[in-house]
PDB file of C-alpha atoms in Angstrom:
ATOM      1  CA  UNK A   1     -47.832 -41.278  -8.464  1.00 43.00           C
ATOM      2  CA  UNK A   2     -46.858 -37.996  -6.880  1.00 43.00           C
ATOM      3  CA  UNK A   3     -43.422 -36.159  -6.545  1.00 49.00           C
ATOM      4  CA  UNK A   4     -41.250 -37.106  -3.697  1.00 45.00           C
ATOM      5  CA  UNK A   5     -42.001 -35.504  -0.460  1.00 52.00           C
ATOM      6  CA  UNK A   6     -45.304 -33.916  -1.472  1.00 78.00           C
ATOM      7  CA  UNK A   7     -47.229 -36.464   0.699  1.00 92.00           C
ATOM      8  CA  UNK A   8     -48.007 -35.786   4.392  1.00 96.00           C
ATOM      9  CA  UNK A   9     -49.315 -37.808   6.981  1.00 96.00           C
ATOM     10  CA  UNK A  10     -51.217 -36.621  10.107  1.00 97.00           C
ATOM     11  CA  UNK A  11     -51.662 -38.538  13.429  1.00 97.00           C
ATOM     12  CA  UNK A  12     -54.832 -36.983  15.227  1.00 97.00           C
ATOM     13  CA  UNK A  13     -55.233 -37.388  18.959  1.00 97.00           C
ATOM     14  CA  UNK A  14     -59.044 -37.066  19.114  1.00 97.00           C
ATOM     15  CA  UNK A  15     -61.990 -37.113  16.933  1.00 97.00           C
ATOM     16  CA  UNK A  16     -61.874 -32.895  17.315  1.00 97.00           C
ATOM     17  CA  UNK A  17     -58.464 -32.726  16.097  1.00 97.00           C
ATOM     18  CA  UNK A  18     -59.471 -34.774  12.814  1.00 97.00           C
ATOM     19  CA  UNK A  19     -62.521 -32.138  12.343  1.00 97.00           C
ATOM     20  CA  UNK A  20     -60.411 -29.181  12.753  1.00 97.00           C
ATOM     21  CA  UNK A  21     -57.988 -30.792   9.618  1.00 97.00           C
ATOM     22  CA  UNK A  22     -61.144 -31.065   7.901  1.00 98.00           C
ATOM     23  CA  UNK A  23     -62.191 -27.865   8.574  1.00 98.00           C
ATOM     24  CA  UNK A  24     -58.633 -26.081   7.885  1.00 97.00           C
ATOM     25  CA  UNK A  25     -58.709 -27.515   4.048  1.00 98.00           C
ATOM     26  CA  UNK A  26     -62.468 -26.679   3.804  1.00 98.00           C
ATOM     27  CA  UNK A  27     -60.984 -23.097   4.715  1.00 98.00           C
ATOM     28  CA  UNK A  28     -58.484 -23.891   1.633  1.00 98.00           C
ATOM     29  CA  UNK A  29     -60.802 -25.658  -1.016  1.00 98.00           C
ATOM     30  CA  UNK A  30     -61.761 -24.320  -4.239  1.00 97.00           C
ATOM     31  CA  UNK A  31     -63.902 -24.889  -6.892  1.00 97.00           C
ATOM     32  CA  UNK A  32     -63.763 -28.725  -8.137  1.00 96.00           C
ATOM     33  CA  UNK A  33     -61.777 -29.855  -5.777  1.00 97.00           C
ATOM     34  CA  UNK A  34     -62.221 -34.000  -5.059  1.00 97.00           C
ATOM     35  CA  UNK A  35     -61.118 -35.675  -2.137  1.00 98.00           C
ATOM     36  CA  UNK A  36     -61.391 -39.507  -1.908  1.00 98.00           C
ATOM     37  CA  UNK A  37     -60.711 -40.867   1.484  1.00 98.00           C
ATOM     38  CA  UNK A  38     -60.694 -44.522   1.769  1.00 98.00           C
ATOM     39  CA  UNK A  39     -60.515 -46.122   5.549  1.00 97.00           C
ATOM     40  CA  UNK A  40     -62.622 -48.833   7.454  1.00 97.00           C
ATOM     41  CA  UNK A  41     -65.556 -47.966   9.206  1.00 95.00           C
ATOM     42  CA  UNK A  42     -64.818 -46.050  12.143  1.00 95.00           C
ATOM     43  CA  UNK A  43     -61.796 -44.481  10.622  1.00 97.00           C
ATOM     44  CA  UNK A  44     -63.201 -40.997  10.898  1.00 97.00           C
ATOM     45  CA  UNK A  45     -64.228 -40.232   7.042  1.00 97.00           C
ATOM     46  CA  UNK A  46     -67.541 -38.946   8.171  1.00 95.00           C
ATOM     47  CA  UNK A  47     -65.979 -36.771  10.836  1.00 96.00           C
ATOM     48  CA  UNK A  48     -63.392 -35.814   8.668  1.00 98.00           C
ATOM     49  CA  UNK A  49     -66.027 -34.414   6.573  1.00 98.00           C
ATOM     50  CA  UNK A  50     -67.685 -32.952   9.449  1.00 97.00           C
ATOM     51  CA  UNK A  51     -64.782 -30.616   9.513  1.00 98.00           C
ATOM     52  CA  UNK A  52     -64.435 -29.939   5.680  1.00 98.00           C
ATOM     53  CA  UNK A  53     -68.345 -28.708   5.826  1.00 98.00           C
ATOM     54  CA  UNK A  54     -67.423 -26.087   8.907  1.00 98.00           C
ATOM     55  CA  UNK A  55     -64.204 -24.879   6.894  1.00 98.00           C
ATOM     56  CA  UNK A  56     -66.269 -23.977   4.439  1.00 98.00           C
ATOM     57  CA  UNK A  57     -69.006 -22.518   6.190  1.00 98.00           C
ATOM     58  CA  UNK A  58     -71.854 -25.186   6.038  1.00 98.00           C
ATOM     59  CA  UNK A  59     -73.854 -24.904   9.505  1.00 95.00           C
ATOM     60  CA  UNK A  60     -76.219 -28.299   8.733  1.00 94.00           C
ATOM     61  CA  UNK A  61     -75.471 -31.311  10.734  1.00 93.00           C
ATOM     62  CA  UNK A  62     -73.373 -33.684   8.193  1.00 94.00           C
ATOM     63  CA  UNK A  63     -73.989 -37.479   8.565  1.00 90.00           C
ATOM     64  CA  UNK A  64     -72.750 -40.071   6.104  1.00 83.00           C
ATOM     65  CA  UNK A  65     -75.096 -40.499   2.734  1.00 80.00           C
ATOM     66  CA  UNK A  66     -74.406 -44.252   2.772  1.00 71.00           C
ATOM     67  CA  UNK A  67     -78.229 -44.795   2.332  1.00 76.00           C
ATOM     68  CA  UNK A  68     -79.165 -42.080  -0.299  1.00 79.00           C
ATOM     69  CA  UNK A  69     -75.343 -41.755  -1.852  1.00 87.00           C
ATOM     70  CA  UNK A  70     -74.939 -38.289  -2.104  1.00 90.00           C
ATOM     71  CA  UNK A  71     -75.822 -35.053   0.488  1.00 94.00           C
ATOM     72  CA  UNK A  72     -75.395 -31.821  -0.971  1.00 95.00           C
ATOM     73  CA  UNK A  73     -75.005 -29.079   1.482  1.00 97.00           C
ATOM     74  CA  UNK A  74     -74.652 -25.019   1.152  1.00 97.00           C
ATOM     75  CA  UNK A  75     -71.737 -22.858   2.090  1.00 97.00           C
ATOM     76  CA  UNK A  76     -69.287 -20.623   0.873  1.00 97.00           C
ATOM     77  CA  UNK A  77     -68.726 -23.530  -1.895  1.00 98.00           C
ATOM     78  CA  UNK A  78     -71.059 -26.573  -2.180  1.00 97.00           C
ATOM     79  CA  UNK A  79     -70.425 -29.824  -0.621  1.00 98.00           C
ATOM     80  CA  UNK A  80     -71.230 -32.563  -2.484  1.00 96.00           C
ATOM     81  CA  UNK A  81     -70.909 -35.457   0.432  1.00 96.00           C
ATOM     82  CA  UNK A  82     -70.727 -38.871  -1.311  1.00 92.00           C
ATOM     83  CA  UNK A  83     -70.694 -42.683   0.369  1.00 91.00           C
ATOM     84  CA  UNK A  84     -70.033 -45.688  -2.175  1.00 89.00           C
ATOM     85  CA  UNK A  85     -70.379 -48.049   0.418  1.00 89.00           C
ATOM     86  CA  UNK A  86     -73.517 -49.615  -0.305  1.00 78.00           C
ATOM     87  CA  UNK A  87     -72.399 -50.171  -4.211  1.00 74.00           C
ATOM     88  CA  UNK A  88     -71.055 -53.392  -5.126  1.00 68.00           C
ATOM     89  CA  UNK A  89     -69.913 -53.308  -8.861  1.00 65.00           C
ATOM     90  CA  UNK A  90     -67.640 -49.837 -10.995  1.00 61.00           C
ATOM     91  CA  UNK A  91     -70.910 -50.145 -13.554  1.00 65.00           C
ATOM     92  CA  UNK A  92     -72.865 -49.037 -10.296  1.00 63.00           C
ATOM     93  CA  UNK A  93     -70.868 -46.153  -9.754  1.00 63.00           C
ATOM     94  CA  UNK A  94     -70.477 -45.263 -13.545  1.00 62.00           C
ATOM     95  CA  UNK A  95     -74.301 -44.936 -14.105  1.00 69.00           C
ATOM     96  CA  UNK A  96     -74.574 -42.632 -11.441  1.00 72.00           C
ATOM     97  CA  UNK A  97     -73.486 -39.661 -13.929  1.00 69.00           C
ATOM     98  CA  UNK A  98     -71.249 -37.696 -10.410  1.00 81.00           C
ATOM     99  CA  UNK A  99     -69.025 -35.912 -13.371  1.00 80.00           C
ATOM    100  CA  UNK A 100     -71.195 -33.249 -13.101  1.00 80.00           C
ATOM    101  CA  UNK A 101     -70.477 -32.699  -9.584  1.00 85.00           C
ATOM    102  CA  UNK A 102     -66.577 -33.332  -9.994  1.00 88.00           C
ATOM    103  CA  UNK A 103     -66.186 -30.479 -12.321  1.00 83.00           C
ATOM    104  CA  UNK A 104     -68.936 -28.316 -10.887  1.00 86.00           C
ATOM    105  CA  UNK A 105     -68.120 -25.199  -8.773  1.00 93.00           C
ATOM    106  CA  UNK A 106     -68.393 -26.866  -5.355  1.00 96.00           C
ATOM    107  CA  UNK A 107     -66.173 -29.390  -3.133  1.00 98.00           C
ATOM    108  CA  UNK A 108     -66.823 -32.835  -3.961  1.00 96.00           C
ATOM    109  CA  UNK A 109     -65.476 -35.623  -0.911  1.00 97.00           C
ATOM    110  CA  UNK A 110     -66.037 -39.298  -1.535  1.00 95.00           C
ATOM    111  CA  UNK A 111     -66.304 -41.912   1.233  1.00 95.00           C
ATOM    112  CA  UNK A 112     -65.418 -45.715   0.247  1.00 94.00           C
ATOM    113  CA  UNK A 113     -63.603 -44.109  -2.829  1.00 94.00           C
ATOM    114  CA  UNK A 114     -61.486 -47.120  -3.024  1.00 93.00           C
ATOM    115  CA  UNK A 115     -64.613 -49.022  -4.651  1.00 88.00           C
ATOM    116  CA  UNK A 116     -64.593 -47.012  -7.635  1.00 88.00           C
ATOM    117  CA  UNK A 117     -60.670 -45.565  -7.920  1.00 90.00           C
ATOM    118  CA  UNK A 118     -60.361 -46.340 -11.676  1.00 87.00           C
ATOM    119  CA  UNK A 119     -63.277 -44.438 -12.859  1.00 86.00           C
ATOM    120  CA  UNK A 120     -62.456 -41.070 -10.727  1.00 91.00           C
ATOM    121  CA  UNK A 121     -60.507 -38.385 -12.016  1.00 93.00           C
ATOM    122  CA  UNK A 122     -56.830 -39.132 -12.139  1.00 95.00           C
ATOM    123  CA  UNK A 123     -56.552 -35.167 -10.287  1.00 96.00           C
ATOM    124  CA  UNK A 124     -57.787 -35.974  -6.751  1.00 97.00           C
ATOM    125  CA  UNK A 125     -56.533 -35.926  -3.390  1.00 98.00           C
ATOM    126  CA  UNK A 126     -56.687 -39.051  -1.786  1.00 98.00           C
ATOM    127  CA  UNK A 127     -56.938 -39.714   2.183  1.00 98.00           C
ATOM    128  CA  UNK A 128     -56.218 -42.565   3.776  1.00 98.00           C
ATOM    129  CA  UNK A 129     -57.559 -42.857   6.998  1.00 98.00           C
ATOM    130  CA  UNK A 130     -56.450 -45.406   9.737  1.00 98.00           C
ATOM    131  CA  UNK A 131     -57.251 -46.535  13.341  1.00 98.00           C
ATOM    132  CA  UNK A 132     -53.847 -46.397  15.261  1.00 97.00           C
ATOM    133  CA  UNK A 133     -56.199 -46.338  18.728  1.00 96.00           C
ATOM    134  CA  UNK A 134     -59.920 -45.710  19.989  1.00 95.00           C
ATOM    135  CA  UNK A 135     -59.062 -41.791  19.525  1.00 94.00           C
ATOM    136  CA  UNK A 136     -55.852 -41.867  17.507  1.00 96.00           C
ATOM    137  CA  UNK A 137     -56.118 -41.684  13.440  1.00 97.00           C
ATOM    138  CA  UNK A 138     -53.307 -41.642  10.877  1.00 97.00           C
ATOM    139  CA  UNK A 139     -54.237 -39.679   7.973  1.00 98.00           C
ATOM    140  CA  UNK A 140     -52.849 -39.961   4.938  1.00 97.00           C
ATOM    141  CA  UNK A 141     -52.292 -37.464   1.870  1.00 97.00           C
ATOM    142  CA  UNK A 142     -51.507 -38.694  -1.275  1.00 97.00           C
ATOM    143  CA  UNK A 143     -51.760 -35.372  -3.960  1.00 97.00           C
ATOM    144  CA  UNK A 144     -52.310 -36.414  -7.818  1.00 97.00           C
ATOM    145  CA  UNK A 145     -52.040 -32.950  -9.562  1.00 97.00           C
ATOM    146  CA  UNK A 146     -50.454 -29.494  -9.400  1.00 97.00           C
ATOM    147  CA  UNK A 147     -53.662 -28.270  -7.047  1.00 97.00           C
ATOM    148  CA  UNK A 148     -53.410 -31.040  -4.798  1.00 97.00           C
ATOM    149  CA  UNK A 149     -49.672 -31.172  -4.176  1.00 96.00           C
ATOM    150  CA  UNK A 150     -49.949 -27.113  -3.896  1.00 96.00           C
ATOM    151  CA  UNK A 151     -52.829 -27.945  -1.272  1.00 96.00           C
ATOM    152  CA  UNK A 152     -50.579 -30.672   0.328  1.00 96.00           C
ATOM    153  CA  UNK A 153     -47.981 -28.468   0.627  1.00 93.00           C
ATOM    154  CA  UNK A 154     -50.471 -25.296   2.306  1.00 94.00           C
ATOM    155  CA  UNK A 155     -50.899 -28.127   4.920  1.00 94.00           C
ATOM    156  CA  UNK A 156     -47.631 -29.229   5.646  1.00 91.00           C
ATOM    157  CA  UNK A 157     -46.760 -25.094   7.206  1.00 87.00           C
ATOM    158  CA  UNK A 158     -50.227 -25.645   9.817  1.00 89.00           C
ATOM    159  CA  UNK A 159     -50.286 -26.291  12.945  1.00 93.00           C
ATOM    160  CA  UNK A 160     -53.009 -28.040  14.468  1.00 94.00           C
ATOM    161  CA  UNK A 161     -53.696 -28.923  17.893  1.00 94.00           C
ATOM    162  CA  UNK A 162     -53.900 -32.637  18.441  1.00 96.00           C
ATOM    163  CA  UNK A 163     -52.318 -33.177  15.062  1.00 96.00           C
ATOM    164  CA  UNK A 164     -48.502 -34.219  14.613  1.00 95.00           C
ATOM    165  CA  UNK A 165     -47.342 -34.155  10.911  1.00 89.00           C
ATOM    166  CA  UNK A 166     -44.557 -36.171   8.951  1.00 82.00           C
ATOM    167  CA  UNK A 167     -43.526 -35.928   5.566  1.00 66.00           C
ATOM    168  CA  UNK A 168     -44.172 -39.443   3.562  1.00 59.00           C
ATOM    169  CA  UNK A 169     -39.937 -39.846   4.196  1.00 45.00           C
ATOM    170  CA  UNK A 170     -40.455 -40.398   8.013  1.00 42.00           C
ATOM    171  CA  UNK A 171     -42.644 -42.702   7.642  1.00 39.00           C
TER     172      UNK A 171
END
Protein backbone atom coordinates (compact mmCIF):
# COMPACT_ATOMS: atom_id res chain seq x y z
CA UNK A 1 0.00 0.00 0.00
CA UNK A 2 2.44 2.67 1.08
CA UNK A 3 6.11 2.48 2.43
CA UNK A 4 6.56 1.92 6.06
CA UNK A 5 6.31 4.90 8.22
CA UNK A 6 5.01 7.30 5.58
CA UNK A 7 1.52 7.28 7.22
CA UNK A 8 0.58 9.77 9.98
CA UNK A 9 -2.20 10.02 12.14
CA UNK A 10 -3.56 13.21 13.81
CA UNK A 11 -5.78 13.43 16.96
CA UNK A 12 -7.59 16.95 16.84
CA UNK A 13 -8.93 18.46 20.03
CA UNK A 14 -11.64 20.67 18.48
CA UNK A 15 -13.43 21.16 15.32
CA UNK A 16 -10.81 24.44 14.77
CA UNK A 17 -7.87 22.34 15.11
CA UNK A 18 -9.22 19.88 12.26
CA UNK A 19 -9.78 23.18 9.96
CA UNK A 20 -6.44 24.53 10.56
CA UNK A 21 -4.95 20.76 9.20
CA UNK A 22 -7.15 21.38 6.41
CA UNK A 23 -6.09 24.60 5.85
CA UNK A 24 -2.15 23.87 6.36
CA UNK A 25 -2.29 21.17 3.29
CA UNK A 26 -4.56 23.57 1.28
CA UNK A 27 -1.41 25.91 1.92
CA UNK A 28 0.63 22.74 0.46
CA UNK A 29 -1.66 21.42 -2.46
CA UNK A 30 -0.88 21.51 -5.99
CA UNK A 31 -2.29 21.00 -9.11
CA UNK A 32 -4.31 17.51 -9.29
CA UNK A 33 -4.00 16.69 -6.12
CA UNK A 34 -7.06 14.11 -4.76
CA UNK A 35 -7.88 13.56 -1.36
CA UNK A 36 -10.52 10.92 -0.42
CA UNK A 37 -11.56 11.02 3.15
CA UNK A 38 -13.87 8.39 4.22
CA UNK A 39 -15.53 8.73 7.96
CA UNK A 40 -19.20 8.56 9.34
CA UNK A 41 -21.25 11.44 9.43
CA UNK A 42 -20.11 13.78 11.90
CA UNK A 43 -16.54 12.79 11.50
CA UNK A 44 -15.49 16.23 10.37
CA UNK A 45 -14.99 15.65 6.38
CA UNK A 46 -16.93 18.76 5.68
CA UNK A 47 -14.96 20.77 8.20
CA UNK A 48 -11.95 19.26 7.18
CA UNK A 49 -12.63 20.72 3.91
CA UNK A 50 -13.58 23.89 5.40
CA UNK A 51 -9.95 24.23 6.18
CA UNK A 52 -8.47 22.91 2.81
CA UNK A 53 -10.69 25.84 1.00
CA UNK A 54 -9.01 28.68 3.52
CA UNK A 55 -5.40 27.12 2.85
CA UNK A 56 -5.89 27.77 -0.38
CA UNK A 57 -7.42 30.98 -0.33
CA UNK A 58 -11.19 30.33 -1.09
CA UNK A 59 -13.26 33.04 1.04
CA UNK A 60 -16.99 31.33 0.11
CA UNK A 61 -18.71 29.55 2.85
CA UNK A 62 -18.07 25.63 2.04
CA UNK A 63 -20.97 23.24 2.95
CA UNK A 64 -21.13 19.61 1.89
CA UNK A 65 -22.46 19.00 -1.97
CA UNK A 66 -24.27 15.85 -0.81
CA UNK A 67 -27.41 17.16 -2.70
CA UNK A 68 -25.88 18.53 -6.01
CA UNK A 69 -22.46 16.20 -5.82
CA UNK A 70 -19.95 18.50 -6.63
CA UNK A 71 -19.15 22.49 -5.46
CA UNK A 72 -16.52 24.08 -7.27
CA UNK A 73 -15.04 27.00 -5.56
CA UNK A 74 -12.18 29.74 -6.60
CA UNK A 75 -8.83 30.31 -5.02
CA UNK A 76 -5.34 30.25 -5.54
CA UNK A 77 -6.14 26.59 -7.08
CA UNK A 78 -9.73 25.34 -7.65
CA UNK A 79 -11.60 23.25 -5.29
CA UNK A 80 -13.51 20.79 -6.66
CA UNK A 81 -15.68 19.71 -3.32
CA UNK A 82 -17.30 16.30 -4.01
CA UNK A 83 -19.99 14.15 -1.68
CA UNK A 84 -20.83 10.46 -2.96
CA UNK A 85 -23.10 9.98 -0.31
CA UNK A 86 -26.29 10.05 -1.94
CA UNK A 87 -24.97 7.39 -4.76
CA UNK A 88 -25.76 3.90 -4.28
CA UNK A 89 -24.06 1.78 -7.09
CA UNK A 90 -19.74 2.34 -8.76
CA UNK A 91 -21.87 2.63 -12.33
CA UNK A 92 -23.34 5.84 -10.55
CA UNK A 93 -20.16 7.25 -9.86
CA UNK A 94 -18.51 6.09 -13.22
CA UNK A 95 -21.08 7.99 -15.41
CA UNK A 96 -20.41 11.01 -13.70
CA UNK A 97 -17.23 11.63 -16.08
CA UNK A 98 -15.05 13.51 -12.48
CA UNK A 99 -11.65 12.47 -14.52
CA UNK A 100 -11.69 15.67 -15.80
CA UNK A 101 -11.54 17.24 -12.53
CA UNK A 102 -8.90 14.65 -11.09
CA UNK A 103 -6.35 15.59 -13.60
CA UNK A 104 -7.38 19.21 -13.99
CA UNK A 105 -5.27 22.06 -12.48
CA UNK A 106 -7.23 22.42 -9.23
CA UNK A 107 -7.59 20.38 -5.78
CA UNK A 108 -10.05 17.75 -6.02
CA UNK A 109 -11.40 16.30 -2.15
CA UNK A 110 -13.97 13.55 -2.12
CA UNK A 111 -16.38 12.91 0.78
CA UNK A 112 -17.86 9.19 1.13
CA UNK A 113 -14.85 8.16 -1.15
CA UNK A 114 -15.08 4.76 0.25
CA UNK A 115 -18.28 4.18 -2.09
CA UNK A 116 -16.39 4.39 -5.14
CA UNK A 117 -12.47 3.41 -4.04
CA UNK A 118 -11.93 1.05 -7.03
CA UNK A 119 -12.71 3.42 -9.73
CA UNK A 120 -10.44 6.46 -8.26
CA UNK A 121 -7.03 6.95 -9.16
CA UNK A 122 -4.69 4.51 -7.53
CA UNK A 123 -2.41 8.15 -6.67
CA UNK A 124 -4.58 9.69 -3.92
CA UNK A 125 -4.31 10.55 -0.44
CA UNK A 126 -6.71 8.97 1.59
CA UNK A 127 -8.14 10.31 5.11
CA UNK A 128 -9.70 8.50 7.45
CA UNK A 129 -11.57 10.34 9.77
CA UNK A 130 -12.89 9.05 13.21
CA UNK A 131 -14.95 10.16 16.28
CA UNK A 132 -12.70 9.40 19.38
CA UNK A 133 -15.16 12.11 21.41
CA UNK A 134 -17.85 14.99 20.79
CA UNK A 135 -14.67 17.30 19.88
CA UNK A 136 -11.87 14.78 19.49
CA UNK A 137 -11.10 13.29 15.77
CA UNK A 138 -8.42 10.81 14.71
CA UNK A 139 -7.29 11.50 11.33
CA UNK A 140 -5.78 9.28 9.32
CA UNK A 141 -3.17 9.55 6.32
CA UNK A 142 -2.68 6.88 4.17
CA UNK A 143 -0.24 8.34 0.97
CA UNK A 144 -0.50 6.17 -2.42
CA UNK A 145 2.22 7.88 -4.61
CA UNK A 146 5.53 9.76 -4.55
CA UNK A 147 3.38 13.30 -4.13
CA UNK A 148 1.38 12.06 -1.43
CA UNK A 149 3.99 10.37 0.73
CA UNK A 150 6.24 13.68 -0.04
CA UNK A 151 3.00 15.62 1.22
CA UNK A 152 2.67 13.14 4.19
CA UNK A 153 5.93 13.63 5.07
CA UNK A 154 5.67 17.98 4.77
CA UNK A 155 3.04 17.20 7.51
CA UNK A 156 4.67 15.06 9.79
CA UNK A 157 7.57 18.41 10.61
CA UNK A 158 4.06 20.85 11.54
CA UNK A 159 2.96 21.74 14.40
CA UNK A 160 -0.50 22.44 14.97
CA UNK A 161 -2.29 23.60 17.88
CA UNK A 162 -4.86 21.15 19.09
CA UNK A 163 -3.29 18.49 16.92
CA UNK A 164 -0.96 15.61 18.39
CA UNK A 165 0.73 13.49 15.62
CA UNK A 166 1.99 9.74 15.54
CA UNK A 167 3.63 7.94 12.95
CA UNK A 168 1.38 4.75 11.70
CA UNK A 169 4.20 2.62 14.15
CA UNK A 170 2.66 4.11 17.40
CA UNK A 171 -0.34 3.31 16.65
Amino acid sequence: MYPAGSALVFKSRSPRATQALGQRMGELALPGDLLLLIGELGAGKTCFVQGLARGLGIVDNISSPTFVLLREYKGRLPLYHIDLYRLERLREVADLGFDDYFYGAGVSVIEWANRALELLPKEHLLLELTIISARQRRLSLAPEGKRYADLVSQLRDLSIPGIDKYDCREV
